[in-house]
Amino acid sequence: MPMITIDNVSKWYNPTFQVLKNCTTSVDKGEVVVVCGPSGSGKSTLIKTVNALEPVQEGTITVDGLSVTTMKKDLPKLRSRVGMVFQHFELFPHLRIVENLCLGQTKVLGRSEDSARAKAMKMLERVGLTAHAEKYPGQLSGGQQQRVAIARALVMDPICMLFDEPTSALDPEMINEVLDVMVELAKEGMTMMVVTHEMGFAKKVANRVIFMDAGEIVEDAQKDDFFGSPRSERAQQFLSKILAH
Amino acid sequence: MPMITIDNVSKWYNPTFQVLKNCTTSVDKGEVVVVCGPSGSGKSTLIKTVNALEPVQEGTITVDGLSVTTMKKDLPKLRSRVGMVFQHFELFPHLRIVENLCLGQTKVLGRSEDSARAKAMKMLERVGLTAHAEKYPGQLSGGQQQRVAIARALVMDPICMLFDEPTSALDPEMINEVLDVMVELAKEGMTMMVVTHEMGFAKKVANRVIFMDAGEIVEDAQKDDFFGSPRSERAQQFLSKILAH
Amino acid sequence: QELTGTLKKIKDTGAITIGFRDSSVPFSYLDDNQKPIGFAMDICYKIVDAVKADLKLDKLEVKLNPVTSATRIPLIANGTVDLECGSTTNNADRQKQVAFTNTHFLTASRFVSKKASKLNSIDDLKGKSVVSTSGTTNIKQLTEANAARNLGINVIAAKDHAEAFLMVETDRAVAFVMDDILLASLAAGSKDPTGYVISKDAFSKPEPYGIMLRKDDAPFKKVVDGATAALYTSPEGAKLYDKWFMAKIPPKGLNLNVPMGAEQKKSFAKPSDSADPDAYAM
Amino acid sequence: MAQPLHGLLTRALAAGGYVNYNWNWGIFWEQTPEATGTYFSTLMSGLGVTIMLALCAWTIAFVIGSFIGIIRTLPSKWPVRLGNAYIEMFRNIPLLVQLFIWFFVVPELLPQELGAWVKQLRNGPFYTAMIGLGLYMSSRVATQVSAGINSLPKGQRMAGTAIGLTTVQTYRYILLPLAYRVIFPPLTSEFLNTIKNTAVALTIGVLELTARARSMQEFSFQVFEAFTAATVIYLALSAVVTIGMRYAEQRLVIPGFNGGKA
Amino acid sequence: MFSDFDFNVIWRSLPYLFEQGMTFTLTLTVIATIGGLILGTFVALMRLSSNVALSTFAASYVNLMRSLPLVLVIFLFYFLMPYIGQWIMRADQPVQVGAYSSTIITFTLFEAAYFSEIMRAGIQSIPRGQVMAGYAIGLNYREVMRHVVLPQAFRNMLPVIFTQTIVLFQDTSLVYVLSITDFLGAASKVAQRDGRLTEMYLFAAVVYFTICFTASFFVKRLQKRISIIR
Ligand SMILES: Nc1ncnc2c1ncn2[C@@H]1O[C@H](COP(=O)(O)OP(=O)(O)OP(=O)(O)O)[C@@H](O)[C@H]1O
Ligand SMILES: Nc1ncnc2c1ncn2[C@@H]1O[C@H](COP(=O)(O)OP(=O)(O)OP(=O)(O)O)[C@@H](O)[C@H]1O
Ligand SMILES: [Mg+2]
Ligand SMILES: [Mg+2]
């Protein structure tokens, strides 16, 4: 049963510039899909359309059976059930770590301060940051911040998670502490859509790989097929460039 | 014969914060030395002291037999003979590509406009960017900009080259076009000191690897020794983190 | 002999600077071509002629510099302006910073109000908003009277006469306290000349107007005093008076119709630079 | 301040043996012609008016400016246009002219009775200046507020939206607390500008500090004493505000957050 | 109210308003902008210099000017300038400085403080790496400033500089307090002579608005153009 379906989606930034061209794909429950492709190919845009952070002009997107593209009123509720992790973490710098984790729970889900806090601490423990609960985001390293960002998504009990290049703003040393958390998540059966260039991660946990170029989904293949023999020339080129040295 | 010697160098940013602690090393003529280490360990600072972009409080540094640390008057001349490439390219955005390459030649070396231009074009050809000579830096991709930055250093006929994380601000796809140019340079026998996390590059062309941590040179070893069995625990940890996934 | 002070400066630079007002009708104001004209301006040009003759100059350039009530005294003191030609009351306080030549006009401080508001005496102003021009002796007299008689008047300071009059016109203030001659010309030039009335009740005795110059500059003052005395005592003085007070004046062809009073006649017959109003009383 | 200036002037005057200015620093303790107190006390009352006017105008500027600034960052078109029009309106006419219009023109355009009431207001010039200055400064505050919100990484708004916050909640809990911190320094200087701009109100007869200095000069003819005093008072005032704001700013610092650009 | 509006007075005084008033206003704006920018750049460089005396002097100057209301400074300088001139030229009398030169000097000195802050921000906004890159190819301090930093700082700040110029253009209306014939001064002189304040002030507002609005429109266009080049 598909958790996310993207059906014939097109998007223009202004009347002349089309970022997404008839994109169609889906992500099954429990599946991990990696999206890759050259810079500017529309990966971030595609993933943001899934919880309607970017509106689309054509096509439909559904999450858990609900149409994201036509819904208006219950969008906030729906979004709270789709976890999202950004390239630059986007923690709220004026709130303590634990407050970052509580904000959505209390304001959106209407949980009590206490239960939100308890849940937050549990999640911090899971990403190994209990000790930093009372610090501000600026006092943590990049890797730690990104782990908090993942925790912030998880406290909302999401039905699926979206990641937009979660490691590309990190120092090389910190990439792995984040990837480890993601691998863990995947193993637990979380449905995930991940934009990343970390081919190691893709090889390890992805079920499928989507390759985008110039707004189109050029290739949508099982992991082994993709790394074994990408069909399109553009994907071959891309892989060779990324994996060379 | 050492081209660069760094002898017992210490540096403080303010009375309390010591960035470099008794660093001693040297780079022989024609040698390629890779500097690596965790973020904030002082790699950039160390490499900048070599052409006196950062002053040091203790110790001496010589380049080609001339002391950098005591010299005052002829610093610009000396600097013009040491090529430097920065993480963020640092091309001059208000000058065309070819003007970027001519500025130093005409103002510092006193070459005529014409000969400077001829040299610039030759160098652009070498990095494969002849077609872009009249563009502005902002109109090129990151990889192209970094190649221009290398060319800008080369037109000054440097006796050695310093690189400060030349690929870490690049999209994954573009990293290799820059590394290729650097590998080429190394093969031609250029003396190079390179701060980088691209272990593939280090394995391929480095003669020696220096590992820094918290302002100290923790390890200074032949390439094979370093990758084979790093002596210090800190370096082992670092390598394992960087090379994991 | 050795020239000093203003005369030396005029000789050295070949120029003399006259400060003028832009809306002191008919003493010093701008005509349709934005040229300063008026009774005091005419007097000043006579002074300029005398200075030119005294210094035996072929040519003397006249520079014009606008002044306001607030700027005229500092500008005289700091040398920007050599002669201030307007409607400046000569009083003892001012003589601490500047000097005056012979008096060219005498006027008392009164107020103008709309006929409709039926204000006759100073006491009628009790508790009302009254405007005057900032930097004038009139606003000083108004505040003094306000304090002395405990009137509780709300004193408003306007930048210049026209703005002050506008406040009365638009009912922001019920009255405008100013030298009566200026009030007369403002009322006459207004949209509804018959709608205004000038009080009988005065805040002061008739006080002298003088042309200002720098103090402690005896040689220059001597030339200026000489020139004004000569003008006022000659028939030309009276003719000049009639030109500005008894005939139509530019730009709108207004006639102020203010015949020469007894005090005025006396001050012309016996020119004086005294600041004391009593010196001019009949 | 007073001493060097005095020294400079006295030396200048003495150099030529041409003394035409009587220094009298004791003037501040003399009675004014109004007999309401000393010159010093009138300057102080002017300072009072300046502070009062600045605070009132600033309140108006801050409230309206924030509102306009916020609507200019909304995703829909019309609020943005409205906000832009407001800003263009108030920032493209000199403050002086705006005050004239508020003072001389607007009451005439009101219905007769209302206009008359407005004109008879006892502190009319003060209220006029308060509104005129407040609205004028509000356009600048609005620009700062929008700039502050826009300077935040785009991802902050997205992150708020992504965890399910509504637009109002996103502004209330995330964007505004950050934006006001980011624009705290420019807002401080806009507040200082408000204080300085109160001086323009002298043209419609508000007896604030500069007007007091000017009228002191007019009454006593001690030009330089009067303006020196005003200068010193303004310097002291802005020093106090600057120090106070710096203190407040330090208290608002978020550990590890370095301003707008993350 | 508008029924007895006298538009004729505007029409009749147009030549005066523009030939004299606007000419002065524009001259003052242009000279004070150029002068203030040059002076301000030097002040900014002084303020950023490592020489403590220089930077303290520059900082004090800027802070002094920025703490005072322009109206006060206009009054003060108008009265003070001749004495300063006398002091500088060691003349035996205050030097005569006309209203025209006095306001131009006042505005130049005053605006220099504001422009210096703009230029300082501009210089500081240039990434340190740019300066490093300049030194690295062997340029010296002056060359780095001349060829690398200032051209970029100036270009980056151009919109802000123009915006400040528009502010300056509006502020010139304050010389009205000295009864100098700038545009507003001319308008108010006509207004007062003919008792037509309402008409003239509204007209002045329209003129200022039109000019400033048009100017800031072009500044915005310029901003877009420049941001594309970068
Ligand atoms: N708000 C916007 N307005 C106009 N164009 C935009 C906007 N946001 C993105 N684009 C353009 O849309 C294209 C796709 O952007 P997107 O961020 O989805 O690419 P991406 O594949 O995520 O690239 P990267 O790897 O660099 O993050 C790019 O060419 C980008 O310049
Ligand atoms: N101008 C400065 N003033 C004070 N501290 C500084 C300054 N520049 C750098 N530092 C500090 O000096 C330390 C070393 O900096 P350096 O840039 O050399 O590290 P690095 O090893 O190059 O790190 P990275 O991999 O992040 O580039 C860091 O802790 C940094 O915060
Ligand atoms: Mg992206
Ligand atoms: Mg570094």
Tab-separated table of N, CA and C in Angstrom, chain E residues 94-164:
chain	number	residue	atom	x	y	z
E	94	PRO	N	35.867	87.266	11.747
E	94	PRO	CA	35.177	86.066	11.285
E	94	PRO	C	35.097	86.091	9.767
E	95	VAL	N	35.385	84.970	9.158
E	95	VAL	CA	35.342	84.913	7.705
E	95	VAL	C	33.896	84.863	7.263
E	96	GLN	N	33.580	85.648	6.253
E	96	GLN	CA	32.203	85.654	5.805
E	96	GLN	C	31.899	84.376	5.029
E	97	VAL	N	31.018	83.577	5.553
E	97	VAL	CA	30.614	82.357	4.868
E	97	VAL	C	29.135	82.509	4.552
E	98	GLY	N	28.830	82.595	3.283
E	98	GLY	CA	27.435	82.839	2.909
E	98	GLY	C	26.548	81.669	3.269
E	99	ALA	N	25.268	81.920	3.223
E	99	ALA	CA	24.299	80.886	3.538
E	99	ALA	C	24.530	79.665	2.662
E	100	TYR	N	24.788	79.937	1.385
E	100	TYR	CA	24.956	78.881	0.391
E	100	TYR	C	26.118	77.959	0.773
E	101	SER	N	27.318	78.552	0.946
E	101	SER	CA	28.476	77.716	1.270
E	101	SER	C	28.295	77.079	2.635
E	102	SER	N	27.715	77.833	3.550
E	102	SER	CA	27.558	77.297	4.892
E	102	SER	C	26.716	76.024	4.888
E	103	THR	N	25.582	76.071	4.190
E	103	THR	CA	24.747	74.871	4.192
E	103	THR	C	25.443	73.727	3.468
E	104	ILE	N	26.165	74.060	2.407
E	104	ILE	CA	26.837	72.977	1.687
E	104	ILE	C	27.875	72.314	2.572
E	105	ILE	N	28.641	73.119	3.293
E	105	ILE	CA	29.647	72.536	4.185
E	105	ILE	C	28.963	71.738	5.298
E	106	THR	N	27.935	72.339	5.879
E	106	THR	CA	27.214	71.646	6.949
E	106	THR	C	26.723	70.280	6.488
E	107	PHE	N	26.046	70.277	5.359
E	107	PHE	CA	25.482	69.005	4.898
E	107	PHE	C	26.575	68.006	4.546
E	108	THR	N	27.653	68.480	3.936
E	108	THR	CA	28.730	67.562	3.590
E	108	THR	C	29.303	66.920	4.847
E	109	LEU	N	29.590	67.755	5.836
E	109	LEU	CA	30.159	67.215	7.069
E	109	LEU	C	29.175	66.278	7.759
E	110	PHE	N	27.918	66.676	7.765
E	110	PHE	CA	26.905	65.873	8.448
E	110	PHE	C	26.707	64.546	7.727
E	111	GLU	N	26.561	64.611	6.410
E	111	GLU	CA	26.312	63.381	5.648
E	111	GLU	C	27.522	62.469	5.657
E	112	ALA	N	28.725	63.056	5.769
E	112	ALA	CA	29.930	62.226	5.796
E	112	ALA	C	29.824	61.201	6.907
E	113	ALA	N	29.249	61.614	8.038
E	113	ALA	CA	29.104	60.677	9.150
E	113	ALA	C	28.214	59.507	8.748
E	114	TYR	N	27.118	59.817	8.056
E	114	TYR	CA	26.198	58.743	7.662
E	114	TYR	C	26.805	57.882	6.554
E	115	PHE	N	27.397	58.529	5.565
E	115	PHE	CA	28.010	57.748	4.486
E	115	PHE	C	29.153	56.899	5.023
E	116	SER	N	29.860	57.401	6.011
E	116	SER	CA	30.982	56.616	6.518
E	116	SER	C	30.458	55.324	7.136
E	117	GLU	N	29.301	55.398	7.791
E	117	GLU	CA	28.746	54.175	8.356
E	117	GLU	C	28.337	53.210	7.245
E	118	ILE	N	27.795	53.769	6.171
E	118	ILE	CA	27.408	52.910	5.052
E	118	ILE	C	28.637	52.246	4.448
E	119	MET	N	29.666	53.057	4.213
E	119	MET	CA	30.870	52.498	3.594
E	119	MET	C	31.536	51.488	4.532
E	120	ARG	N	31.476	51.778	5.820
E	120	ARG	CA	32.073	50.844	6.769
E	120	ARG	C	31.336	49.507	6.707
E	121	ALA	N	30.013	49.582	6.695
E	121	ALA	CA	29.242	48.347	6.577
E	121	ALA	C	29.601	47.649	5.270
E	122	GLY	N	29.740	48.452	4.197
E	122	GLY	CA	30.077	47.883	2.898
E	122	GLY	C	31.415	47.180	2.937
E	123	ILE	N	32.397	47.829	3.536
E	123	ILE	CA	33.736	47.249	3.587
E	123	ILE	C	33.712	45.985	4.437
E	124	GLN	N	32.964	46.061	5.546
E	124	GLN	CA	32.935	44.894	6.422
E	124	GLN	C	32.140	43.738	5.829
E	125	SER	N	31.241	44.079	4.891
E	125	SER	CA	30.456	43.004	4.297
E	125	SER	C	31.266	42.207	3.284
E	126	ILE	N	32.411	42.735	2.888
E	126	ILE	CA	33.252	41.972	1.974
E	126	ILE	C	33.898	40.855	2.778
E	127	PRO	N	33.699	39.595	2.340
E	127	PRO	CA	34.246	38.484	3.122
E	127	PRO	C	35.748	38.664	3.332
E	128	ARG	N	36.201	38.275	4.517
E	128	ARG	CA	37.635	38.385	4.803
E	128	ARG	C	38.468	37.663	3.767
E	129	GLY	N	37.873	36.600	3.222
E	129	GLY	CA	38.593	35.833	2.216
E	129	GLY	C	38.990	36.670	1.008
E	130	GLN	N	38.165	37.666	0.661
E	130	GLN	CA	38.496	38.524	-0.472
E	130	GLN	C	39.775	39.303	-0.196
E	131	VAL	N	39.879	39.822	1.012
E	131	VAL	CA	41.074	40.573	1.382
E	131	VAL	C	42.272	39.632	1.366
E	132	MET	N	42.066	38.456	1.941
E	132	MET	CA	43.125	37.449	1.965
E	132	MET	C	43.569	37.114	0.545
E	133	ALA	N	42.578	36.911	-0.326
E	133	ALA	CA	42.910	36.546	-1.695
E	133	ALA	C	43.710	37.659	-2.345
E	134	GLY	N	43.359	38.896	-2.041
E	134	GLY	CA	44.111	40.020	-2.582
E	134	GLY	C	45.546	40.002	-2.101
E	135	TYR	N	45.709	39.835	-0.800
E	135	TYR	CA	47.076	39.767	-0.269
E	135	TYR	C	47.816	38.575	-0.852
E	136	ALA	N	47.080	37.461	-1.015
E	136	ALA	CA	47.732	36.234	-1.443
E	136	ALA	C	48.334	36.353	-2.834
E	137	ILE	N	47.731	37.181	-3.712
E	137	ILE	CA	48.386	37.329	-5.015
E	137	ILE	C	49.399	38.462	-4.973
E	138	GLY	N	49.688	38.981	-3.792
E	138	GLY	CA	50.809	39.909	-3.663
E	138	GLY	C	50.443	41.380	-3.645
E	139	LEU	N	49.152	41.702	-3.601
E	139	LEU	CA	48.786	43.121	-3.541
E	139	LEU	C	49.108	43.672	-2.148
E	140	ASN	N	49.361	44.997	-2.058
E	140	ASN	CA	49.551	45.587	-0.735
E	140	ASN	C	48.238	46.214	-0.267
E	141	TYR	N	48.251	46.809	0.940
E	141	TYR	CA	47.012	47.313	1.534
E	141	TYR	C	46.275	48.259	0.599
E	142	ARG	N	47.016	49.221	0.053
E	142	ARG	CA	46.351	50.207	-0.800
E	142	ARG	C	45.754	49.560	-2.046
E	143	GLU	N	46.519	48.645	-2.624
E	143	GLU	CA	46.011	47.978	-3.832
E	143	GLU	C	44.803	47.108	-3.528
E	144	VAL	N	44.842	46.430	-2.375
E	144	VAL	CA	43.700	45.591	-2.006
E	144	VAL	C	42.458	46.470	-1.844
E	145	MET	N	42.626	47.609	-1.158
E	145	MET	CA	41.498	48.525	-0.986
E	145	MET	C	41.013	49.030	-2.348
E	146	ARG	N	41.972	49.503	-3.122
E	146	ARG	CA	41.665	50.176	-4.385
E	146	ARG	C	41.043	49.230	-5.419
E	147	HIS	N	41.587	48.014	-5.531
E	147	HIS	CA	41.147	47.131	-6.615
E	147	HIS	C	40.168	46.056	-6.175
E	148	VAL	N	40.183	45.709	-4.900
E	148	VAL	CA	39.340	44.598	-4.465
E	148	VAL	C	38.199	45.045	-3.560
E	149	VAL	N	38.544	45.730	-2.473
E	149	VAL	CA	37.522	45.972	-1.456
E	149	VAL	C	36.591	47.128	-1.822
E	150	LEU	N	37.163	48.301	-2.073
E	150	LEU	CA	36.294	49.461	-2.288
E	150	LEU	C	35.367	49.318	-3.500
E	151	PRO	N	35.853	48.814	-4.632
E	151	PRO	CA	34.911	48.678	-5.758
E	151	PRO	C	33.713	47.807	-5.393
E	152	GLN	N	33.978	46.727	-4.668
E	152	GLN	CA	32.872	45.849	-4.284
E	152	GLN	C	31.993	46.484	-3.234
E	153	ALA	N	32.635	47.104	-2.228
E	153	ALA	CA	31.865	47.728	-1.157
E	153	ALA	C	30.961	48.797	-1.751
E	154	PHE	N	31.545	49.576	-2.642
E	154	PHE	CA	30.772	50.657	-3.249
E	154	PHE	C	29.604	50.092	-4.039
E	155	ARG	N	29.900	49.065	-4.816
E	155	ARG	CA	28.830	48.494	-5.629
E	155	ARG	C	27.748	47.857	-4.765
E	156	ASN	N	28.182	47.109	-3.728
E	156	ASN	CA	27.192	46.486	-2.844
E	156	ASN	C	26.318	47.526	-2.172
E	157	MET	N	26.938	48.653	-1.846
E	157	MET	CA	26.229	49.633	-1.044
E	157	MET	C	25.501	50.653	-1.904
E	158	LEU	N	25.669	50.558	-3.212
E	158	LEU	CA	25.097	51.583	-4.081
E	158	LEU	C	23.622	51.845	-3.785
E	159	PRO	N	22.802	50.809	-3.669
E	159	PRO	CA	21.396	51.081	-3.354
E	159	PRO	C	21.233	51.821	-2.024
E	160	VAL	N	22.002	51.422	-1.025
E	160	VAL	CA	21.897	52.092	0.270
E	160	VAL	C	22.366	53.541	0.150
E	161	ILE	N	23.425	53.733	-0.628
E	161	ILE	CA	23.931	55.090	-0.830
E	161	ILE	C	22.863	55.956	-1.486
E	162	PHE	N	22.217	55.387	-2.501
E	162	PHE	CA	21.167	56.157	-3.184
E	162	PHE	C	20.008	56.426	-2.236
E	163	THR	N	19.671	55.429	-1.433
E	163	THR	CA	18.580	55.637	-0.483
E	163	THR	C	18.933	56.776	0.477
E	164	GLN	N	20.175	56.764	0.941
E	164	GLN	CA	20.612	57.836	1.834
E	164	GLN	C	20.548	59.181	1.103
